[in-house]
């Protein structure tokens, strides 16, 4: 595929009207070279332009241009324009003011037929290529000093049979020239000596189809745009292939007949995407960044018609040779829309100790011209960390935290969020031990106390008030108080002093009294020691005894019951006995008292005599008494012969007032002969008296 190089102007002397007419024919020829499918666009490419001014407009006067092509800038940010149809190069300052011009129509040194590319070396020398085919046979590359004075020319028609294309100069002032129809790049010294060539026809790496635009970056890498392959190839200073980018098409990053390119100080690449009527920007790796212009083209600001020249100055301004519109447009660096930082709503967080965890959330931030690539949080000069969200631990108090957001468009923004770590909760008091607490009266009471914790202050001291009288039953309250310095908490304990123990009662020992002698009395008044009682919780314990002391007690044993009452609902009791006995002094003759055995003939009646010191009546025996029963006989037992017996029909009791004696006649059985027995006489006072008998 041939490069889309407009036909050269062959006349060297012409009027402005003639130039305009021929320029219109050139523009028409360019349009006819475009694929028919590109004459109807479905939409426009994304536009990212910052139009500043039109540096040169249509015409042939100083500061005017016709079909401008190659552009270049110098260290002072002046811009040089290959004014193709006017067969000259013009210099403008950074404000767009005309500075100088050099060149005229012709094929002699210092003249141009179709000025195509412009480049400058570090000394300010200007290199201009000519794309004319005839009648120039040499001088396709010309060198001028900074004032436009001719210095040298080289390049033959055999090297450039269809004219030269773009030109670039490296840091060593080596000059690179594109030959579009030959699909190669020439490398010359600054004086025109050929060093080497690069390329051949094809679509592989290091091959070309219509190489037209050239540019050198700060590392002396060479960039080549190909109008036929619709791409950009990059080579290092030894012409080793590095990378390529771009394919045919109208989407972002795709190209259609790219005629020119430029590289800025940051390595960004600007391509005059001529057939798409736009300028595209790529980063140093070849990734699409932005585009300026529309696919349909146009004559307004930010619109182009087959642009074939581009240059970038040291300030980042971009100059575009808007070839089809006969003008040069100047654009400033893209005005980035900064991101909007959003640190989230202010927060009040309950204190959780020496430090409190807080989540910072900047996800509400929005990007500007680029995508957000950095979230940074700080409090004053103290950095806290990075990330769209960040967990931090903060002490109590108010904190103003700043979120700084940056995006790939170079913009930045900040937003503050106030985080107040507040202690709004009072301490919590924990009452130790039981509550309510029951305490037995007259025991030792010790308050188990209380502890208090606070979410912010941790453990806090507890003060208490209130007393408990453990000697007096009742309900008592102990109050507790704790403060964290801001908030106070209270709690209380109820202490019930109770008396659950009955009194301790003490009864005297059992009492035995004897009836007065020589008296018929069968009862007696008995006074006994007082029953005593004590109680730890009562100073006054009432005691009742029944029968009471001093009461008349009948002969025999009477139980005295005593009860003590502490007045608190608790009682205790005890008992003892009072026994009233007869004055029994033993058996009288003829019966001997134990341990002596009385020898007597079985079947005889024995008079058993005793005295109770007065006539107590005949109802003196306990029920079933007297009685007898066998006992063991032993030859060694002390025995006496009972001399007095009587004959009687049966047993019986009588009283002899003269002797003050009771006589019980005991009728024995003949069958008892050869046995021993004891006679048991139990009186109704409870006393028991015995006598032993051996029967023969």
CSV table of C-alpha atoms in Angstrom, one decimal, residues 341-508:
chain,number,residue,atom,x,y,z
A,341,UNK,CA,-12.9,13.2,48.4
A,342,UNK,CA,-15.6,12.0,50.7
A,343,UNK,CA,-14.4,10.9,54.2
A,344,UNK,CA,-17.9,9.9,55.3
A,345,UNK,CA,-20.2,11.5,57.9
A,346,UNK,CA,-18.9,12.7,61.2
A,347,UNK,CA,-18.9,9.9,63.8
A,348,UNK,CA,-19.5,9.7,67.5
A,349,UNK,CA,-18.2,6.4,68.8
A,350,UNK,CA,-18.7,5.1,72.3
A,351,UNK,CA,-15.3,4.9,74.1
A,352,UNK,CA,-14.1,1.3,74.4
A,353,UNK,CA,-11.0,1.7,76.5
A,354,UNK,CA,-7.6,3.4,76.2
A,355,UNK,CA,-8.2,3.4,72.5
A,356,UNK,CA,-11.3,2.7,70.5
A,357,UNK,CA,-11.5,1.0,67.1
A,358,UNK,CA,-13.0,3.2,64.4
A,359,UNK,CA,-13.7,2.4,60.7
A,360,UNK,CA,-12.9,5.2,58.3
A,361,UNK,CA,-14.8,4.9,55.1
A,362,UNK,CA,-13.8,6.9,52.0
A,363,UNK,CA,-15.7,4.7,49.5
A,364,UNK,CA,-18.1,7.6,48.8
A,365,UNK,CA,-15.2,9.5,47.1
A,366,UNK,CA,-15.6,9.9,43.3
A,367,UNK,CA,-13.0,10.0,40.6
A,368,UNK,CA,-12.3,13.0,38.4
A,369,UNK,CA,-10.6,12.8,35.0
A,370,UNK,CA,-8.9,9.5,36.0
A,371,UNK,CA,-9.6,6.6,38.3
A,372,UNK,CA,-8.8,7.0,42.0
A,373,UNK,CA,-5.5,5.3,42.8
A,374,UNK,CA,-4.7,6.6,46.3
A,375,UNK,CA,-6.6,7.1,49.6
A,376,UNK,CA,-4.5,8.5,52.4
A,377,UNK,CA,-5.7,9.3,55.9
A,378,UNK,CA,-4.0,11.5,58.5
A,379,UNK,CA,-4.7,13.4,61.7
A,380,UNK,CA,-2.8,16.7,61.4
A,381,UNK,CA,0.8,15.7,60.5
A,382,UNK,CA,0.3,12.2,61.7
A,383,UNK,CA,-0.3,9.7,59.0
A,384,UNK,CA,-2.8,7.0,59.9
A,385,UNK,CA,-2.7,4.7,56.9
A,386,UNK,CA,-4.0,4.2,53.3
A,387,UNK,CA,-7.0,2.5,51.7
A,388,UNK,CA,-10.5,3.3,50.7
A,389,UNK,CA,-11.5,1.9,54.2
A,390,UNK,CA,-9.2,2.0,57.2
A,391,UNK,CA,-9.5,0.6,60.7
A,392,UNK,CA,-7.8,2.8,63.3
A,393,UNK,CA,-7.7,3.0,67.1
A,394,UNK,CA,-8.2,6.4,68.6
A,395,UNK,CA,-8.0,7.7,72.2
A,396,UNK,CA,-10.9,9.5,73.8
A,397,UNK,CA,-11.6,12.9,72.5
A,398,UNK,CA,-12.4,14.7,69.3
A,399,UNK,CA,-10.3,13.9,66.2
A,400,UNK,CA,-10.3,15.7,62.9
A,401,UNK,CA,-9.1,13.2,60.3
A,402,UNK,CA,-8.3,14.2,56.7
A,403,UNK,CA,-8.7,12.0,53.7
A,404,UNK,CA,-6.6,12.8,50.7
A,405,UNK,CA,-7.7,11.3,47.4
A,406,UNK,CA,-5.7,11.3,44.1
A,407,UNK,CA,-6.5,9.9,40.8
A,408,UNK,CA,-4.7,8.8,37.6
A,409,UNK,CA,-5.7,12.1,36.0
A,410,UNK,CA,-3.3,13.9,38.4
A,411,UNK,CA,-6.0,15.5,40.5
A,412,UNK,CA,-6.3,15.5,44.3
A,413,UNK,CA,-8.8,16.5,46.9
A,414,UNK,CA,-9.2,16.3,50.6
A,415,UNK,CA,-12.1,16.0,53.0
A,416,UNK,CA,-12.3,16.0,56.8
A,417,UNK,CA,-14.3,13.8,59.1
A,418,UNK,CA,-14.7,14.5,62.8
A,419,UNK,CA,-14.5,11.4,64.9
A,420,UNK,CA,-15.6,12.0,68.5
A,421,UNK,CA,-14.6,9.2,70.9
A,422,UNK,CA,-17.1,9.9,73.7
A,423,UNK,CA,-17.9,8.4,77.1
A,424,UNK,CA,-21.7,8.5,77.3
A,425,UNK,CA,-22.2,5.5,79.5
A,426,UNK,CA,-21.8,5.4,83.3
A,427,UNK,CA,-19.7,2.7,84.9
A,428,UNK,CA,-21.4,-0.6,85.7
A,429,UNK,CA,-21.3,-1.6,89.4
A,430,UNK,CA,-21.1,-5.3,90.3
A,431,UNK,CA,-22.3,-5.9,93.8
A,432,UNK,CA,-20.2,-8.8,95.2
A,433,UNK,CA,-22.0,-11.6,97.0
A,434,UNK,CA,-25.6,-12.1,97.7
A,435,UNK,CA,-28.0,-9.2,97.3
A,436,UNK,CA,-30.2,-9.1,99.3
A,437,UNK,CA,-28.0,-10.7,102.0
A,438,UNK,CA,-29.3,-12.4,105.2
A,439,UNK,CA,-27.2,-12.1,108.3
A,440,UNK,CA,-27.8,-14.0,111.5
A,441,UNK,CA,-28.1,-11.8,114.5
A,442,UNK,CA,-25.0,-11.5,116.7
A,443,UNK,CA,-22.7,-12.9,114.0
A,444,UNK,CA,-19.9,-10.9,112.5
A,445,UNK,CA,-21.0,-9.0,109.4
A,446,UNK,CA,-18.4,-8.0,106.7
A,447,UNK,CA,-19.5,-6.2,103.6
A,448,UNK,CA,-18.3,-8.1,100.5
A,449,UNK,CA,-18.2,-4.7,98.7
A,450,UNK,CA,-18.6,-4.0,95.0
A,451,UNK,CA,-16.4,-3.4,91.9
A,452,UNK,CA,-17.1,-1.1,89.0
A,453,UNK,CA,-15.9,-1.2,85.4
A,454,UNK,CA,-16.3,1.5,82.7
A,455,UNK,CA,-16.0,0.9,78.9
A,456,UNK,CA,-13.7,3.9,78.6
A,457,UNK,CA,-11.9,4.2,82.0
A,458,UNK,CA,-11.6,0.5,82.8
A,459,UNK,CA,-11.7,-0.4,86.5
A,460,UNK,CA,-12.9,2.5,88.6
A,461,UNK,CA,-13.0,2.8,92.5
A,462,UNK,CA,-16.2,2.3,94.4
A,463,UNK,CA,-17.2,4.1,97.5
A,464,UNK,CA,-19.8,2.9,100.0
A,465,UNK,CA,-22.0,4.3,102.7
A,466,UNK,CA,-24.4,2.8,105.3
A,467,UNK,CA,-24.0,0.6,108.3
A,468,UNK,CA,-25.4,-2.7,109.5
A,469,UNK,CA,-26.0,-3.5,113.2
A,470,UNK,CA,-25.6,-7.2,113.4
A,471,UNK,CA,-26.9,-7.3,116.9
A,472,UNK,CA,-30.3,-5.9,116.1
A,473,UNK,CA,-32.7,-7.6,113.7
A,474,UNK,CA,-33.9,-5.4,110.9
A,475,UNK,CA,-33.4,-4.3,107.3
A,476,UNK,CA,-30.3,-2.2,106.4
A,477,UNK,CA,-29.1,-0.7,103.2
A,478,UNK,CA,-25.5,-0.2,102.0
A,479,UNK,CA,-25.2,2.3,99.1
A,480,UNK,CA,-22.4,2.1,96.5
A,481,UNK,CA,-21.2,4.9,94.1
A,482,UNK,CA,-18.6,4.9,91.3
A,483,UNK,CA,-17.6,7.6,88.8
A,484,UNK,CA,-15.6,7.7,85.6
A,485,UNK,CA,-15.0,11.4,86.0
A,486,UNK,CA,-18.0,12.3,83.9
A,487,UNK,CA,-20.8,9.9,84.7
A,488,UNK,CA,-21.8,8.4,88.1
A,489,UNK,CA,-23.4,5.1,88.8
A,490,UNK,CA,-25.0,3.9,92.0
A,491,UNK,CA,-26.1,0.6,93.4
A,492,UNK,CA,-27.2,-0.7,96.8
A,493,UNK,CA,-27.3,-3.9,98.8
A,494,UNK,CA,-30.1,-4.9,101.2
A,495,UNK,CA,-28.9,-6.6,104.4
A,496,UNK,CA,-31.5,-8.4,106.5
A,497,UNK,CA,-30.4,-9.1,110.1
A,498,UNK,CA,-32.6,-12.0,111.3
A,499,UNK,CA,-33.0,-14.0,114.4
A,500,UNK,CA,-33.5,-17.7,113.4
A,501,UNK,CA,-32.0,-19.3,116.6
A,502,UNK,CA,-34.3,-20.1,119.6
A,503,UNK,CA,-33.2,-19.1,123.1
A,504,UNK,CA,-30.9,-21.4,125.1
A,505,UNK,CA,-33.0,-22.7,128.1
A,506,UNK,CA,-31.6,-24.4,131.2
A,507,UNK,CA,-33.8,-26.5,133.6
A,508,UNK,CA,-32.6,-27.5,137.1
